[in-house]
Structure formats: structure tokens, C-alpha cells
GROMACS .gro file of C-alpha atoms in nm:
model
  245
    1UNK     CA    1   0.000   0.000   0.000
    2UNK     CA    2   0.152   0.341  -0.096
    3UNK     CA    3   0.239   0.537   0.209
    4UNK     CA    4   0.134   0.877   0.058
    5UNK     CA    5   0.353   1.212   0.252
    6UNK     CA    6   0.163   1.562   0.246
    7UNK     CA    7   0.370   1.871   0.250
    8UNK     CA    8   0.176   2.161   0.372
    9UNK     CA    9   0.287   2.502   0.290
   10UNK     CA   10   0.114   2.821   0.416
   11UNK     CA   11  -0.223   2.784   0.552
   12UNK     CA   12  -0.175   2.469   0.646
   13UNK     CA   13   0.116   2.418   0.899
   14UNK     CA   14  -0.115   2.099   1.072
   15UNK     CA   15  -0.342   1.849   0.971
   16UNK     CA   16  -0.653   1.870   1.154
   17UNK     CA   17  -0.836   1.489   1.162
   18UNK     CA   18  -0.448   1.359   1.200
   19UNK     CA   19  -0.434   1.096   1.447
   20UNK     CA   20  -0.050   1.134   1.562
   21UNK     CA   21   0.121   0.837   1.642
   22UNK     CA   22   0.486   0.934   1.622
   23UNK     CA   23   0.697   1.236   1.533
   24UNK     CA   24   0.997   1.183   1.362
   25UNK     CA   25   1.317   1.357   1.429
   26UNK     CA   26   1.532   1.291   1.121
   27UNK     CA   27   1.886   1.395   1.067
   28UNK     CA   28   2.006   1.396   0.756
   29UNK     CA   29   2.333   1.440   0.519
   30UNK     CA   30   2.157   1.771   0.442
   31UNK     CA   31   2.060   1.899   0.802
   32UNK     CA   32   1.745   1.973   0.972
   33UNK     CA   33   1.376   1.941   0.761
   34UNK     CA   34   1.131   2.212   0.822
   35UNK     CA   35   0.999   2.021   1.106
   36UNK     CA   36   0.937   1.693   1.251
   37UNK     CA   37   0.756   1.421   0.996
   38UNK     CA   38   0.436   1.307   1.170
   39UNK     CA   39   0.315   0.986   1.115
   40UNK     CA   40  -0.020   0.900   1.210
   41UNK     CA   41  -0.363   0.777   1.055
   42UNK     CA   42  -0.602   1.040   0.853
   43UNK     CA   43  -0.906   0.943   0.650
   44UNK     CA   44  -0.832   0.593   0.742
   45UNK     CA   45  -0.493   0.558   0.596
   46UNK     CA   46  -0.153   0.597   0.719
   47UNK     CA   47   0.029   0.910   0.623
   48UNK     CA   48   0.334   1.130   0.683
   49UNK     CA   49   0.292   1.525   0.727
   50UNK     CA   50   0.518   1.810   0.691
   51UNK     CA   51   0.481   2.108   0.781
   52UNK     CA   52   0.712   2.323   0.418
   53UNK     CA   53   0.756   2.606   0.666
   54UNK     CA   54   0.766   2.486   1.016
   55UNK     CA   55   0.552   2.490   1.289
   56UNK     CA   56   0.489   2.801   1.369
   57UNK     CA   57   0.498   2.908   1.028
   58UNK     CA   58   0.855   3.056   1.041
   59UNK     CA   59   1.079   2.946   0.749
   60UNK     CA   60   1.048   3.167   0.410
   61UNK     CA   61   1.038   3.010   0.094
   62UNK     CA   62   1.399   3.097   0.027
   63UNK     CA   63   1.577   2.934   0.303
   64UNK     CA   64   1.355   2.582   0.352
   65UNK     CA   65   1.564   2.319   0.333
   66UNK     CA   66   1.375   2.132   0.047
   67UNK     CA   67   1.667   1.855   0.058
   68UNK     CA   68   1.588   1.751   0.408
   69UNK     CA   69   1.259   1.778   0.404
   70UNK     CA   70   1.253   1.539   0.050
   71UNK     CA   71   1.516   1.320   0.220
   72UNK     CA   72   1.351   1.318   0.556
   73UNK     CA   73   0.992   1.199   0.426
   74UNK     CA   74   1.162   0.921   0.186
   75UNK     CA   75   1.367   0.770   0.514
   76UNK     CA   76   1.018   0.756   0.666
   77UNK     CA   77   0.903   0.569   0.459
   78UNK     CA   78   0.685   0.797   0.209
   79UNK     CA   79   0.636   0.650  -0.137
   80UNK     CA   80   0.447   0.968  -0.330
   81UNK     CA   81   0.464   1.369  -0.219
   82UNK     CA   82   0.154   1.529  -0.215
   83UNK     CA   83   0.214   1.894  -0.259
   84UNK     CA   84   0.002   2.144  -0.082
   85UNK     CA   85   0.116   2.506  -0.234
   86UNK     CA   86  -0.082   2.886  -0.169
   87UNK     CA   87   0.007   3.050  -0.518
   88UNK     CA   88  -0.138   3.392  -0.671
   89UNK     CA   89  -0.350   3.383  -1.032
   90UNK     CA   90  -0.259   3.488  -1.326
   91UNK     CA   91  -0.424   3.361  -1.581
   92UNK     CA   92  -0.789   3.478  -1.597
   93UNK     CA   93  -0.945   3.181  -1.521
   94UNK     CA   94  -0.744   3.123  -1.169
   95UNK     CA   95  -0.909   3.370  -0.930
   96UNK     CA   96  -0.902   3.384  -0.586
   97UNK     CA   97  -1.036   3.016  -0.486
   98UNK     CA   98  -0.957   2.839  -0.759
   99UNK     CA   99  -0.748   2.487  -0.737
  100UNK     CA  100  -0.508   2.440  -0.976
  101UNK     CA  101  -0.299   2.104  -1.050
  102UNK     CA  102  -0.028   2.229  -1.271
  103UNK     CA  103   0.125   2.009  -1.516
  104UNK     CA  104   0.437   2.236  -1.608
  105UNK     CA  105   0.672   2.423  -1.451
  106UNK     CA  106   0.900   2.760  -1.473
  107UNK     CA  107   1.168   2.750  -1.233
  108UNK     CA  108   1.243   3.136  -1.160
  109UNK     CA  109   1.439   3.135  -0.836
  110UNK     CA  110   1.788   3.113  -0.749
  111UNK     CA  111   2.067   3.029  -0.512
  112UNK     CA  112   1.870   2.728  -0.376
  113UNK     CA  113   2.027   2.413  -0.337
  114UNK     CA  114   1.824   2.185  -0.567
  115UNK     CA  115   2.009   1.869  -0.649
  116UNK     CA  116   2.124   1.559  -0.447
  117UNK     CA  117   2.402   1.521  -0.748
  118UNK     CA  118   2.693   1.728  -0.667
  119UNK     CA  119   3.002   1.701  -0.447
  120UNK     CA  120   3.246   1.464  -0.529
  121UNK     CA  121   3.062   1.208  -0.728
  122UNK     CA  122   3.146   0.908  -0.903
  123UNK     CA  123   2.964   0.996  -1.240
  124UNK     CA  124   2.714   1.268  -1.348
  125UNK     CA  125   2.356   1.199  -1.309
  126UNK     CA  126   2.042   1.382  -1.500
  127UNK     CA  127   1.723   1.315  -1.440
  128UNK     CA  128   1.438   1.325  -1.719
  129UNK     CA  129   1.206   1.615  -1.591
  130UNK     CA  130   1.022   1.724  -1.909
  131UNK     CA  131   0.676   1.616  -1.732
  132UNK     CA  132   0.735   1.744  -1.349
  133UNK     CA  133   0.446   1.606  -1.202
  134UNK     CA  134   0.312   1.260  -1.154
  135UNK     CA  135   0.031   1.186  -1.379
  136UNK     CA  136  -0.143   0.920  -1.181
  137UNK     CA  137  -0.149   1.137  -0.880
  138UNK     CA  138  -0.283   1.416  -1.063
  139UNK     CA  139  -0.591   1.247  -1.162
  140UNK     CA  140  -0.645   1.120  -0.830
  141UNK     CA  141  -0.648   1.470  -0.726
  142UNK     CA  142  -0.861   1.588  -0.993
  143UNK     CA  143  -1.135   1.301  -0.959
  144UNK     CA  144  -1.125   1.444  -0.527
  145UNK     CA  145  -1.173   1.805  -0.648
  146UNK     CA  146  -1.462   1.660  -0.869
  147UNK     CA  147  -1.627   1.468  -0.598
  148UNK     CA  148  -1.619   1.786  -0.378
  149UNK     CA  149  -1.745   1.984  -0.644
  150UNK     CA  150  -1.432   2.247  -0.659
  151UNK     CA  151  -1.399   2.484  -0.884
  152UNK     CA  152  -1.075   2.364  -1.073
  153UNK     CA  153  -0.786   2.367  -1.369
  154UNK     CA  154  -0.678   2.011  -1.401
  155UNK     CA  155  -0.370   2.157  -1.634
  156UNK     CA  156  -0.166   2.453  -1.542
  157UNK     CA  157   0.219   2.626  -1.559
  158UNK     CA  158   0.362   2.687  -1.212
  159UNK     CA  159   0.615   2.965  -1.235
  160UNK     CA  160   0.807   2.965  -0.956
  161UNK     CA  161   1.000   3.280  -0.811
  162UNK     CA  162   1.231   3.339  -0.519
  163UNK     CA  163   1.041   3.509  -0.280
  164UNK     CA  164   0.967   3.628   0.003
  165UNK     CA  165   0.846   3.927  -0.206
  166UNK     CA  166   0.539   3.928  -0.409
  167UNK     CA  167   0.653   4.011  -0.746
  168UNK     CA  168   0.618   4.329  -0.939
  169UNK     CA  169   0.352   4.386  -1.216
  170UNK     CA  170   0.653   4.388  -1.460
  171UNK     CA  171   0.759   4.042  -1.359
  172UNK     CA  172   0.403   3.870  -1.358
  173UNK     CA  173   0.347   4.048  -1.739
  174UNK     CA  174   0.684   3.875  -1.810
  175UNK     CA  175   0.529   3.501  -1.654
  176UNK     CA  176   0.207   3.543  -1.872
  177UNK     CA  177   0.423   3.619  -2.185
  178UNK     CA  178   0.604   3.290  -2.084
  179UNK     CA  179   0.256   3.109  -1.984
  180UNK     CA  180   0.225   3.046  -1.673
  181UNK     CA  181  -0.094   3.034  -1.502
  182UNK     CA  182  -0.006   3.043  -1.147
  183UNK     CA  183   0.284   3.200  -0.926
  184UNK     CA  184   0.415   3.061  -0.569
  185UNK     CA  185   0.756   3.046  -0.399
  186UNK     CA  186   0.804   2.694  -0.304
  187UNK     CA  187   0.719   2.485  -0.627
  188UNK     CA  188   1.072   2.423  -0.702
  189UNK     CA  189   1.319   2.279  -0.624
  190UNK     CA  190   1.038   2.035  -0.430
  191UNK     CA  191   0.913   1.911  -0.769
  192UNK     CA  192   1.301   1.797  -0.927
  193UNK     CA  193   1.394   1.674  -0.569
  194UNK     CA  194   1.137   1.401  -0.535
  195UNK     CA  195   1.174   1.293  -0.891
  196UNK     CA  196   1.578   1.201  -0.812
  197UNK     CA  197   1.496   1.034  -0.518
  198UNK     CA  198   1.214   0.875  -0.739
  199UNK     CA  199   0.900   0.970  -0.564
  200UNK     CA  200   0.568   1.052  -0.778
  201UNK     CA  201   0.476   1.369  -0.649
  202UNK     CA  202   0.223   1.632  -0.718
  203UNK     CA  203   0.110   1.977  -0.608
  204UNK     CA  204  -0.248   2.072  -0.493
  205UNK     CA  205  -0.222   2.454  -0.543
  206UNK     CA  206  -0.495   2.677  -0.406
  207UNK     CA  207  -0.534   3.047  -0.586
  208UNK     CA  208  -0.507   3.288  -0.222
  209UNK     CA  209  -0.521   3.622  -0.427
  210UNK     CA  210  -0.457   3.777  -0.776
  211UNK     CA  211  -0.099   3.807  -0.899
  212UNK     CA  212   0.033   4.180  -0.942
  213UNK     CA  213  -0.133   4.403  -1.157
  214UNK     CA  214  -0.397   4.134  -1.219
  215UNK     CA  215  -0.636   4.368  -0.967
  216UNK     CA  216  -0.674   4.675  -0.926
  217UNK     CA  217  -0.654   4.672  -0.538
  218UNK     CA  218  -0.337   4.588  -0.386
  219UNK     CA  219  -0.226   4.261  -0.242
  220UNK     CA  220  -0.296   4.234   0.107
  221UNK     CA  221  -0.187   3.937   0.379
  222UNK     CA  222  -0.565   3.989   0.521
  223UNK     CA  223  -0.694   3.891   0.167
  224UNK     CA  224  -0.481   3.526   0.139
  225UNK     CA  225  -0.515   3.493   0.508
  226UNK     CA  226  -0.914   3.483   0.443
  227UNK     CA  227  -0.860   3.301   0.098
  228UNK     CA  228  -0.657   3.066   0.281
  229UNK     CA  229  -0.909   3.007   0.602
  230UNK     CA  230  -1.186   2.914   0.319
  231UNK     CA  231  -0.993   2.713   0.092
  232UNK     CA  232  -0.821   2.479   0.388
  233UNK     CA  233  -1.158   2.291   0.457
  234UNK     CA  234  -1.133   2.172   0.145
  235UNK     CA  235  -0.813   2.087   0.073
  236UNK     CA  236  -0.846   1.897   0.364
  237UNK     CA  237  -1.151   1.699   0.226
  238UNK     CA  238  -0.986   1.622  -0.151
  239UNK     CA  239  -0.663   1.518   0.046
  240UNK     CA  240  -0.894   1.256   0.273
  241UNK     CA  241  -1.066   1.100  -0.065
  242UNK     CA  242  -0.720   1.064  -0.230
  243UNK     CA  243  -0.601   0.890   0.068
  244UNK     CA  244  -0.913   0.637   0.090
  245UNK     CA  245  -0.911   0.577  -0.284
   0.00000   0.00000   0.00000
């Protein structure tokens, strides 16, 4: 039976319904993950949780330690990543609300550490990446979303920037012209790390507010914190279903 890990990013720092049985305190070649890796029963099903930022919420996007958190949930046992990501909306048809389960990905950020293969190795590795995300995940998470009736893109380009700054209209009119559809800070390197240590993953993102200069108001942390205490109920419920399916 797959042993399915869910990485929650902002918004959801715990997993309400999680039935705790152990938390894990990992070390790894790569240091400390975010937090500990709980493992407990939800929906039924045995699952590991980790909380992308900490808990508190207290680690920016820039300076999570993706390796130890990948490494961390993989020495627990996990055999698929289940993304949980808070991203802004670009395209029209992502507003505030919206899921999206992106099938692409732009990597815009920088300075992050986001391979396993360097150092002093015995032979150079690549990894095939040209479809980021795991396709049979995906449609479990898109047949969820359909059984809670969500409002949702099952296709989408993730353009991922550095953070912890909201972008500038300039840089968002620059992601259109490239095509993505959605904008958050932690999508990478997350998605290349699981696929070299060969887990399926995919990312549930939910649309917290309108990307720059796609409103006329400005971005507030009141608007995604309200966006974000809406959409969590039922994230919560699509993440049960995939887990009893």
C-alpha cells in the first residue's frame, strides 16, 4: 500500500483529523527538515505530514531546506509527495479560490540548493524532468476536487520565483508572456527533488489572491489569510478521498 507524505505550505502548517502516532526527528546528510515528519492515521490511511515552513509558520520560501525535508519523508518511509502550495492567479481563469494542478513548470528562483548530485561524485547523473508532475497522482487529485465539487484547472504552468516578495507587475506580465498560469515560492526545487529520489509527487495549489497588476486593489496578507481560512476545509476533504481511494 503506498504510504502517501503531504507537505503543507502556508495555511496549512497541521493536519486537523491527524491521528499522531509518532513524530519523527530525522537527521540527515543535508541537516534539519522544516519540522518533525508526523506519522499517524487520517481518512483511514496511514500518512506522513510536513509542515514546508515549520511549525509556527517561520521558514520563508527561500531558506527551507527542500533537501531535508525530501530526504527526511523518503527515510520515513513515504512512497508519493503530495504537494500542498498557496500561489497567486494569473491567468484569468485562476481567481481567488480556484485549485489548480499544474502540469508544467518555470523555475524562476535562485541560489537554492536543488540537487542531491553534486560534491564529489562518481559519475554525473540527470534526471528526465520534461513532465514534473506525476500523472497518476494528478488524476487522483482531480477526480477528489470533482467529488467535492471544486472549482478547478486540471492543467496549469507553475512559475516559480524566489520570494519572500510578491513580485512586481513587470515580472508577472513577463510570466504570462512565458505562460504560466499560477505563481508561488516553493514549487521548485520540491518538484526535481522528489523525482531524483524517485518519488511521484504532485502539487495541490490553491489560488489565495490575484498576482500583481492582475487587480486593481493591492495585495494584502488579510486577503490570502481569508482566501486561505476558506480554501483549507477543502483541501483537507480532496486530500482525505485521495487517501481512501
Amino acid at each position: 500500500m503506498t504510504v502517501y507524505a503531504i507537505i503543507g505550505g502556508t495555511g496549512l502548517t497541521k493536519l486537523d483529523g491527524l491521528t499522531i502516532k509518532a513524530a519523527l526527528h530525522i537527521d540527515t546528510p543535508y541537516g534539519a527538515p522544516s519540522a518533525a515528519v508526523l506519522r499517524g492515521d487520517y481518512a483511514g490511511r496511514e500518512v506522513l505530514f510536513l509542515a514546508r515552513h515549520g511549525h509556527p509558520h517561520r521558514i520563508p520560501p527561500h531558506q527551507v531546506n527542500y533537501r531535508a525535508n525530501l530526504w527526511a519523508l523518503r527515510e520515513a518511509g513515504a512512497k508519493a509527495v503530495i504537494a500542498v502550495n498557496a500561489v497567486g492567479g494569473i491567468h484569468s481563469a485562476m481567481g481567488t479560490g480556484h485549485f489548480c494542478l499544474p502540469h508544467q513548470v518555470i523555475d524562476y528562483s535562485y541560489g537554492r540548493e536543488h540537487t542531491y548530485f553534486e560534491g564529489e561524485l562518481e559519475h554525473v547523473t540527470h534526471v528526465d524532468f520534461s513532465h514534473p508532475y506525476d500523472a497518476g497522482l494528478r488524476h487522483k487529485l482531480s477526480s477528489a476536487l470533482t467529488a467535492e465539487h471544486c472549482a478547478f484547472s486540471n492543467h496549469g504552468i507553475y512559475g516559480c520565483t524566489q520570494g519572500p516578495r510578491l513580485e512586481t507587475v513587470a515580472e508577472i506580465a513577463r510570466m504570462e508572456r512565458d505562460g504560466c498560469d499560477i505563481v508561488g515560492m516553493t514549487g521548485m526545487p520540491e518538484a526535481v527533488l522528489s523525482r531524483e529520489l524517485a518519488l511521484p509527487y504532485a502539487c495541490l495549489a490553491l489560488v489565495v489572491n490575484p498576482a500583481a497588476g492582475k487587480s486593481r486593489a493591492l495585495i494584502t496578507m488579510a486577503e490570502i489569510e481569508r482566501a486561505l481560512d476558506e480554501g483549507m476545509d477543502t483541501v483537507k476533504a480532496v486530500l482525505a478521498r485521495v487517501l481512501a481511494s
